[in-house]
XYZ file of C-alpha atoms in Angstrom:
524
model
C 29.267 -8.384 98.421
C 31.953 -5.629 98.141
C 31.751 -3.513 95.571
C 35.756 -2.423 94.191
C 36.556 0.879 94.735
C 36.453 1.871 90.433
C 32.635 0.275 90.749
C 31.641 2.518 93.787
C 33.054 5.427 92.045
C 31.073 5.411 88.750
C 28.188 4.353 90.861
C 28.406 7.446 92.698
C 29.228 9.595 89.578
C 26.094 7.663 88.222
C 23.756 9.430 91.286
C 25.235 12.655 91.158
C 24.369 12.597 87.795
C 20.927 11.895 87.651
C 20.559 14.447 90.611
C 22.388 17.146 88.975
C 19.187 18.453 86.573
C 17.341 19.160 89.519
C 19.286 21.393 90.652
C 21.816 22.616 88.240
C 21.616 25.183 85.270
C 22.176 23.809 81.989
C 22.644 25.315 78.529
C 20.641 22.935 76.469
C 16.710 22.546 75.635
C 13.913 20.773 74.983
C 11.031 19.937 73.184
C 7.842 18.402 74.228
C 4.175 17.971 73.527
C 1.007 15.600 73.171
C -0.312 14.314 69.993
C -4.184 13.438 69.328
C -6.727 12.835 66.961
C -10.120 14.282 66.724
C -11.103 11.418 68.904
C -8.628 12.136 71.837
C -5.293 11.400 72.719
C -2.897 9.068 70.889
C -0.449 6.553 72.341
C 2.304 4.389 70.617
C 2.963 7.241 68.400
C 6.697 7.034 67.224
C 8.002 10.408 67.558
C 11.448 11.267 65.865
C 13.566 15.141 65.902
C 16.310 15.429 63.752
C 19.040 18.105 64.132
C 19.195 19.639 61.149
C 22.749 21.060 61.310
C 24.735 17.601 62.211
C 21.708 14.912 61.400
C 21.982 13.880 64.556
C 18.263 12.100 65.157
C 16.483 10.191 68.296
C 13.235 8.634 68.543
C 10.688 8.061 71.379
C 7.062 6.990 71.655
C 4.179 8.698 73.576
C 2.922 7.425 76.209
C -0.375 6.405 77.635
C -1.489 10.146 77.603
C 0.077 10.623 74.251
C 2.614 12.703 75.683
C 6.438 12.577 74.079
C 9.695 14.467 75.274
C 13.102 15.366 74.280
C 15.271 16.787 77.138
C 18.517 17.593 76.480
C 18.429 19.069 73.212
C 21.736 21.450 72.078
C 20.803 24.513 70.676
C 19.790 24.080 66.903
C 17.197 24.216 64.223
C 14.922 20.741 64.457
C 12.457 18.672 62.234
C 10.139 16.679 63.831
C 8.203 13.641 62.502
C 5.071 11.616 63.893
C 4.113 7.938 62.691
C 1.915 5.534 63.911
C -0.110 3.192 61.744
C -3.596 3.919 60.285
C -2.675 7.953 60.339
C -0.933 10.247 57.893
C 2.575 10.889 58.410
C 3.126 14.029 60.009
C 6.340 16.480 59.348
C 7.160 19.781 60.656
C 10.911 21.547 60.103
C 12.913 24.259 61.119
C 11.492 24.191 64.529
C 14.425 26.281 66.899
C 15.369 25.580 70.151
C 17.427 27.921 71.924
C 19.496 27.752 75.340
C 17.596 25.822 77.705
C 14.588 27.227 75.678
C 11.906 24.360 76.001
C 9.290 24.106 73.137
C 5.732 22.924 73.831
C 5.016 21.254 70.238
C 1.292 19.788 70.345
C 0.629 17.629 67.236
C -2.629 16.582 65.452
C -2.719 13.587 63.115
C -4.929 13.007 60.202
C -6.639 9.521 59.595
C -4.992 8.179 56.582
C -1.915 5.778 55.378
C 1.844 6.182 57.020
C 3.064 6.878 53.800
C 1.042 9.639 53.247
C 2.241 12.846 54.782
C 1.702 16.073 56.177
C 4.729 18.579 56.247
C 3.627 21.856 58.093
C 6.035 24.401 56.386
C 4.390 27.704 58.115
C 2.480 27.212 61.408
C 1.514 30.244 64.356
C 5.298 30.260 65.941
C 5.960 28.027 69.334
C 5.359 29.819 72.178
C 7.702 28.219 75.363
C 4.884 27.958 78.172
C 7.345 24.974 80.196
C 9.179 27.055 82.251
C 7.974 30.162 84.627
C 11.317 32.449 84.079
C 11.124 35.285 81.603
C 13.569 35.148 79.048
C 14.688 36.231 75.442
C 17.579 34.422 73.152
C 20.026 36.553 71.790
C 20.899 33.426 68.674
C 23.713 33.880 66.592
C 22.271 35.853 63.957
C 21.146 38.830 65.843
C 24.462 39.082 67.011
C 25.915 39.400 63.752
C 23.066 41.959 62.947
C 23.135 43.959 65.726
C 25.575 46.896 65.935
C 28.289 46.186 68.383
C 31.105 48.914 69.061
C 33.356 46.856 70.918
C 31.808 43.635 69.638
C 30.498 43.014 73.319
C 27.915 40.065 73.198
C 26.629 40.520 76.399
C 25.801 44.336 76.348
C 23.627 43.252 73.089
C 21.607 42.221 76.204
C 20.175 45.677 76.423
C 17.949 45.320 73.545
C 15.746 43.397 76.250
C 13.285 44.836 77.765
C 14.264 45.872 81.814
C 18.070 45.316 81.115
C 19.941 48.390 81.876
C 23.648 49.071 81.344
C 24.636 52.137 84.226
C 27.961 51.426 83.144
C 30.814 54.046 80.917
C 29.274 52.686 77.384
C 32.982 53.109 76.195
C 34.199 50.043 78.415
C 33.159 47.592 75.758
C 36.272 45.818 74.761
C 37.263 42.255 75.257
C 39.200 43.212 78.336
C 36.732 45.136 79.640
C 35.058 42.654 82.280
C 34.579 45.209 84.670
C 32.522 47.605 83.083
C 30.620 45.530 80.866
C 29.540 43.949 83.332
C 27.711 46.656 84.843
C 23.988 45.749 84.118
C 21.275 45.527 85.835
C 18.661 42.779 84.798
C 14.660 43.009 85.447
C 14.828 45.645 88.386
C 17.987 43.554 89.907
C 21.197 44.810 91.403
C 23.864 45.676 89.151
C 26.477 43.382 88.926
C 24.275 41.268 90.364
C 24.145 38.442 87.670
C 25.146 35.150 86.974
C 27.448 34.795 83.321
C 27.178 30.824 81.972
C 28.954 29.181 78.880
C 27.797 25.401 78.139
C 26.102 25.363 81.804
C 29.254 26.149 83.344
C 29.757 29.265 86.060
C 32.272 32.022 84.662
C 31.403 34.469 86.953
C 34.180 35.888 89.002
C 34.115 36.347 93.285
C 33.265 40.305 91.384
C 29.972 39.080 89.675
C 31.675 40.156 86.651
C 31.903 37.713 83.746
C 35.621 36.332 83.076
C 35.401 36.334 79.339
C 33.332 38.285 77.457
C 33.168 35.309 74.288
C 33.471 36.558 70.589
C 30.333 36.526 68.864
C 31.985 34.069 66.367
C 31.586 31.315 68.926
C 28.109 32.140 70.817
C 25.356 30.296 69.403
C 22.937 31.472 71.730
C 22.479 33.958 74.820
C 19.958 33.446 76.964
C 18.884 36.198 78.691
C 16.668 35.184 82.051
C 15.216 38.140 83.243
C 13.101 36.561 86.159
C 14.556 33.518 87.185
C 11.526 31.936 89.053
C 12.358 27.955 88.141
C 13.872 26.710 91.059
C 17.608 25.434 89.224
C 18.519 29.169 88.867
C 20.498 30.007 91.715
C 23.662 32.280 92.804
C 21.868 35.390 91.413
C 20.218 38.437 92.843
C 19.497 39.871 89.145
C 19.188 37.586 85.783
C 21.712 34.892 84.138
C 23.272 35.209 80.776
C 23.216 31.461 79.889
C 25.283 31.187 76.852
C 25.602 28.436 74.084
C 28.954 27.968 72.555
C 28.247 26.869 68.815
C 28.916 23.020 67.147
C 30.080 22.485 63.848
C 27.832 20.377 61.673
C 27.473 18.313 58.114
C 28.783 21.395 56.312
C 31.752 23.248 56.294
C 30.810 26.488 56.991
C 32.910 29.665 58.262
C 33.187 33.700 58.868
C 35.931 35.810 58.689
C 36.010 39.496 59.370
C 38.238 42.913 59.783
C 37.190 46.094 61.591
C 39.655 48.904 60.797
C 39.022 52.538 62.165
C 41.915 54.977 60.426
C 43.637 57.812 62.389
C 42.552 59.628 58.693
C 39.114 59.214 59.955
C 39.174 59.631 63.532
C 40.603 63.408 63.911
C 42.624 65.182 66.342
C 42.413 66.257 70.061
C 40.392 69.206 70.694
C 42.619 70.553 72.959
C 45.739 69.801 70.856
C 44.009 71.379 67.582
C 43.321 74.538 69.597
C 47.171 74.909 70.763
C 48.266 73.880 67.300
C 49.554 70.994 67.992
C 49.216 67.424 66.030
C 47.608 64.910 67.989
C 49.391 61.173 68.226
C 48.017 58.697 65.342
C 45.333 56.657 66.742
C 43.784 53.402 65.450
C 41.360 50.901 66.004
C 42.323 46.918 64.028
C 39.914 44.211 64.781
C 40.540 40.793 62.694
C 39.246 37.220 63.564
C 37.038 34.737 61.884
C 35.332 30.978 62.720
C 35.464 27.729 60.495
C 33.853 24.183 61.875
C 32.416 21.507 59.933
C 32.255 17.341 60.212
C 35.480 14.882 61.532
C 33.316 12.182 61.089
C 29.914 12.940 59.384
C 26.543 12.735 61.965
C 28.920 11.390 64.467
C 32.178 14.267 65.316
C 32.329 18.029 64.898
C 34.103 20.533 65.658
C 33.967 24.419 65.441
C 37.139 27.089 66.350
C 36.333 30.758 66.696
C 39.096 33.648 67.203
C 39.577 37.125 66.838
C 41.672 40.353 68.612
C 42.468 44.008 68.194
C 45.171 46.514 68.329
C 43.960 49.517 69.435
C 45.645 53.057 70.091
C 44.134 55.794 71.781
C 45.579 59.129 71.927
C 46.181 60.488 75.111
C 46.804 64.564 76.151
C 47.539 66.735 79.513
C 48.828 70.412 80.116
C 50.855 69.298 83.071
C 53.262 72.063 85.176
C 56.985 70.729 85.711
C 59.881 72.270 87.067
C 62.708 73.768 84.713
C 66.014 73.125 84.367
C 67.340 76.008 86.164
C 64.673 75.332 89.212
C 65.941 71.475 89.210
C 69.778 73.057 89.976
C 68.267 76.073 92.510
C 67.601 79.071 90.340
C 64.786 80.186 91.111
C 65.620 83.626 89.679
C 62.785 82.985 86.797
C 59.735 82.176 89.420
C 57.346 84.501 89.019
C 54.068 85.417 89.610
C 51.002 85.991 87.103
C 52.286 89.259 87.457
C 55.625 88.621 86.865
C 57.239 89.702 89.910
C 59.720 87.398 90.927
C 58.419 84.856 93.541
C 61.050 85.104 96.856
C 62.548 81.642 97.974
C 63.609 81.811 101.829
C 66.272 79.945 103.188
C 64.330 78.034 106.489
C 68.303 78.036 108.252
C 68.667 81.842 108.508
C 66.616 84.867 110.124
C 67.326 88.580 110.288
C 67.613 90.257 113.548
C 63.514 90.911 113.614
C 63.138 86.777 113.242
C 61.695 87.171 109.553
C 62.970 84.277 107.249
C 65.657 85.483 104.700
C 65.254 84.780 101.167
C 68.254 83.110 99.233
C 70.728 85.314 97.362
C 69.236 86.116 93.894
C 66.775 82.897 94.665
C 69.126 80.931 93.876
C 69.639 77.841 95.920
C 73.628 76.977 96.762
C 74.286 73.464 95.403
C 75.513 72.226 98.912
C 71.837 73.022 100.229
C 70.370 70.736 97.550
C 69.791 67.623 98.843
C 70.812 64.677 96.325
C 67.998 62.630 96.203
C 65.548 65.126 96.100
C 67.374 66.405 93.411
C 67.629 62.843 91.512
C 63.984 62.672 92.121
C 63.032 65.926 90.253
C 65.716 64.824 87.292
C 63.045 62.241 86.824
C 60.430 64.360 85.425
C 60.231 66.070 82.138
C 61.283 68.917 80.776
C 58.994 72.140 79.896
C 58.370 72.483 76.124
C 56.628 75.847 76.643
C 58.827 79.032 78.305
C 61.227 76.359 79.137
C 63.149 79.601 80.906
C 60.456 80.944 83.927
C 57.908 79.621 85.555
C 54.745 81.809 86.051
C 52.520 79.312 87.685
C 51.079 78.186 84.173
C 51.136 74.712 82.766
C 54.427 74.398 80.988
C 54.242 70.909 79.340
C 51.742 69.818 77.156
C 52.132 66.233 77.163
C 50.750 63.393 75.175
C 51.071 59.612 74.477
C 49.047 56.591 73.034
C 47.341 53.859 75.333
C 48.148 50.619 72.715
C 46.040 47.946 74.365
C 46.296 44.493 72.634
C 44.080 41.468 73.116
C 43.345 38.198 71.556
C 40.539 35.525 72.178
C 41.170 31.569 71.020
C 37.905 28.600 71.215
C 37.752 25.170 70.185
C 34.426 23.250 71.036
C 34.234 19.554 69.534
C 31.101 17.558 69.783
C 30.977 13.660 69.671
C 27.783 11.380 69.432
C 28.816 7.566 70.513
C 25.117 6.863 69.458
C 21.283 8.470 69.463
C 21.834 8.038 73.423
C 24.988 9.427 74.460
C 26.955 12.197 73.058
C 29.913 14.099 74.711
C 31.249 17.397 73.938
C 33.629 19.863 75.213
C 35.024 23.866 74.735
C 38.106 25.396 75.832
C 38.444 29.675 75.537
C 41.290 31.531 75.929
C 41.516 35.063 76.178
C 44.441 37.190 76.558
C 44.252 41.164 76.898
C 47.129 44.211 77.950
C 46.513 47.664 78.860
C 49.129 50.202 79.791
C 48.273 52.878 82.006
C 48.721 56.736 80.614
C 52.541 57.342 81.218
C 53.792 61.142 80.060
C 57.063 60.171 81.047
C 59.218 59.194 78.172
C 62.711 59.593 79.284
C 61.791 57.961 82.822
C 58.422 55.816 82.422
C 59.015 54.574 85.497
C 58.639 57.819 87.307
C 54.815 57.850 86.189
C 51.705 56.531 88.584
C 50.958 53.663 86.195
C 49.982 50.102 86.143
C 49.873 47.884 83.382
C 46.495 45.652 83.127
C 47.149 42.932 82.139
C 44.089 40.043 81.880
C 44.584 36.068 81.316
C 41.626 33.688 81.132
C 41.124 29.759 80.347
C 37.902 28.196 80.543
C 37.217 24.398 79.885
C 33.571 22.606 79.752
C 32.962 19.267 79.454
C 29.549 17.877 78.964
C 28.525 14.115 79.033
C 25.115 13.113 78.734
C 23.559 9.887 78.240
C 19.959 9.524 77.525
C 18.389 6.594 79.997
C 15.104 7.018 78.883
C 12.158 9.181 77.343
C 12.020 10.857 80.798
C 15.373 9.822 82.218
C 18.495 11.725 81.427
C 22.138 11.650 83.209
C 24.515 14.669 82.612
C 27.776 14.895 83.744
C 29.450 18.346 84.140
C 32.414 19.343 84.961
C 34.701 22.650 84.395
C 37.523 25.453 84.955
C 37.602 28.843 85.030
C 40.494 30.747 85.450
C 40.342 34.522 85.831
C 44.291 36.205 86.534
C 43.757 40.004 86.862
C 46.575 41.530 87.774
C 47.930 45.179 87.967
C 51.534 44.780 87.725
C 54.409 47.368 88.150
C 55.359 47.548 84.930
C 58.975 49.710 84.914
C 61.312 48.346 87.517
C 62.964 50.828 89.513
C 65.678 49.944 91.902
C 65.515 52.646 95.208
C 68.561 51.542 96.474
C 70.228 53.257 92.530
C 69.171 57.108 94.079
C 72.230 59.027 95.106
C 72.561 59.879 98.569
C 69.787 57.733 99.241
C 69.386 56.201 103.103
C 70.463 52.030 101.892
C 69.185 50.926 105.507
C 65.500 52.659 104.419
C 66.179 51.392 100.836
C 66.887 48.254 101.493
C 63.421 47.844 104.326
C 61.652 48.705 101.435
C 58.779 45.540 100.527
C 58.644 46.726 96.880
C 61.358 48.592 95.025
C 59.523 51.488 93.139
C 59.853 55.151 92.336
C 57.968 56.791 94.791
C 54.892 59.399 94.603
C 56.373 63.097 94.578
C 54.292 66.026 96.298
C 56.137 69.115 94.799
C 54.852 72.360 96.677
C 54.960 75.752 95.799
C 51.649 74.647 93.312
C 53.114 71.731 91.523
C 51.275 68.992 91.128
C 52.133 65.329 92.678
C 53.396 62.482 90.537
């Protein structure tokens, strides 16, 4: 018999499926354990966890060997309950499972009536002994606890033992995916890791991570430090498996704002030992979460966002020609001893071949050559001696870096019943940062490139729950990473007077181009 072609399909989806645990990463937990008597083992026991955020609850029995699982648990704070008749009821809360953390939970029942129970309230803490990688869990409150400059979840990372950050500690910002992603993870290569949100890759072809998520939507980072178990793969160093966080039962929410006053971040020292009043700088960081129930124990959602303005002064002593130089006089070029500096004219010798300097060393105006000249116009003007040069900087230039960035999440979690539950997150993250330009009257004349950052990221996770020791879950995802350095003044070459328009026009990209002034000027 033929199968039709929509049958084969989810047939197929049905086997990749099942297959997929074996060999992929995922985000979520587990929980298992044996239960027994003094006598032995127990079987028949029904076994029931509870999420104690959303009340979202399954049930299983143990088997033959007593032995009871639950795979696929999200990350979460559980209660756990035992019953079987002739034995006491037993109860045990607040049990936490973190990302793909899986609990060993043994329990011990007391002869006695189901209705009377035993609820452990304090018990020796579970000690994960499923697994063979090394790991800690970064949960959501440490990260609120822990001091974070640039609110950088993943450099938290370096409160674990053998991670190392070799990177500049002051790339810590949202946009900064390239140097906070410098760490090296249990004796591993730097930038050698592998960067997860709900199971999904968002690693770039750079082994940096895409996004680095506010701390308003992580629920948990795990941090594998030795990735033995044979799902972890793509790595040379550890993975940062990360748990985006659910809403639940309760409405629930966080709001903050990080403000850092010019008033209370000081001047340049160079600029207070010239005098001169350093640029107002700033540092303002709002955002905030808020989640809660659609439809109590069933639908939940959570959003998360946050961004920051931030200015950074900027200073230079920089050496630029003067007016006079930028027409040909050159009668004010002197030396550190003030002796005027000759300027020969390469066209014309005296009898002995020696060059011969220009007339008071100044430079006819039919000997300048337009464009050159048009080029130098570009540059600014000397606010110090603005009248001779003496080989000393001339122009002590400043300017403010104003990066802005943004960061947007949604994650909504459905459960169709006890067996199959779907959920999915979507991240954006926006970020700009302009180069250092000292150029205010022509910005374009200035080596600079604007960085500018956009990233999208959508999981979607399906899982349906087959049996105690059966479980299908579908994956799938996007991760979109645009870095780009763009030009961010146009300048049209073919606008230069007495420029060549056959060479202008040849020209791939229409840009001011890099000056090499000699005589001890510095390029542009």
């Amino acid at each position: 018999m033929r199968m039709k072609p929509v049958k084969a399909g989810l047939a197929l989806l049905l086997f990749l499926g099942m297959a997929g645990p074996a060999i992929a990463q995922s985000f979520t937990g587990g929980m298992r354990g044996a239960i027994r008597d003094a006598q032995g083992v127990i079987p028949g026991v029904t076994v029931t966890i509870t999420n104690e955020a959303n009340g979202v609850s399954r049930d299983t029995v143990s088997n033959e060997s007593g032995e009871y699982s639950f795979p696929v648990l999200d990350p979460a704070n559980y209660s756990v309950k035992a019953a079987v008749q002739g034995f006491k009821t037993f109860e045990r809360r607040g049990i936490r499972v973190g990302a793909q953390q899986f609990v060993t939970l043994d329990i011990t029942l007391e002869v006695g009536t189901v209705s009377e129970t035993i609820t452990v309230t304090a018990d020796a803490p579970l000690i994960e002994t499923s697994n063979a990688s090394h790991a800690e869990v970064l949960d959501s409150k440490t990260l609120e606890a822990l001091p974070s400059v640039g609110r950088n979840v993943f450099l938290m990372a370096v409160t674990v033992p053998t991670v190392q950050s070799s990177g500049d500690t002051h790339w810590n910002r949202m946009q900064d995916q390239s140097g906070a992603s410098t760490l090296s993870v249990g004796g591993g290569g730097v930038r050698a890791n592998n960067y997860l949100l709900d199971g999904f890759p968002i690693t770039d072809l750079q082994n940096r991570s895409s996004t680095n998520p506010s701390g308003e939507m992580v629920e948990d980072i795990r941090v594998q430090v030795h990735t033995y178990d044979s799902e972890m793969g793509r790595t040379g160093g550890g993975v940062f498996n990360t748990a985006a966080k659910s809403g639940s039962n309760t409405f629930r929410g966080s709001a903050f704002y990080l403000t850092r006053p010019n008033a209370l971040i000081g001047g340049g020292f160079f600029n207070e030992i010239r005098g001169l009043e350093t640029n107002e700088q700033y540092w303002r960081s709002p955002g905030g979460s808020f989640g809660g129930p659609l439809v109590k124990n069933k639908t939940f959602f959570w959003v998360a966002g946050e961004g920051y303005k931030d200015g950074q002064a900027q200073s230079d002593n920089l050496r630029v020609p003067t007016a006079a130089m930028r027409n040909g006089d050159f009668s004010n070029y002197r030396d550190s001893q003030g002796r005027m500096i000759p300027i020969y004219d390469p066209l014309t010798t005296d009898a002995q071949g020696n060059r011969r300097p220009f007339p008071g060393n100044i430079i006819p105006a039919n000997r300048i050559n337009p464009t050159g000249q048009a080029f130098a116009n570009a540059l600014p003007l000397p606010t110090l001696h603005p009248d001779f040069d003496d080989g000393t900087t001339n122009l002590p230039a400043q300017t403010i870096i104003e990066s802005t960035a943004r960061q947007f999440s949604l994650k909504l979690d459905h459960h169709f019943n006890e067996n199959v539950s779907l959920n999915g997150v979507f991240l954006n993250q926006s970020t700009f940062e302009p180069d250092i330009n000292y150029f205010p009257d022509a910005p374009y004349a200035a080596d600079a490139f604007h960085l500018q950052r956009d990233v999208n990221v959508f999981v979607l996770n399906n899982t349906f729950i087959l049996s105690p020791s059966t479980v299908a879950t579908f994956r799938a995802g996007m991760n979109t990473f645009s870095d780009d350095n763009v030009m961010p003044y146009p300048f049209d070459m073919r606008t230069v007077p007495g420029i060549n328009q056959n060479f202008a026009n040849s020209l791939l990209v229409q840009k001011f181009p890099d000056l090499t002034l000699s005589g001890g000027f510095p390029s542009t």
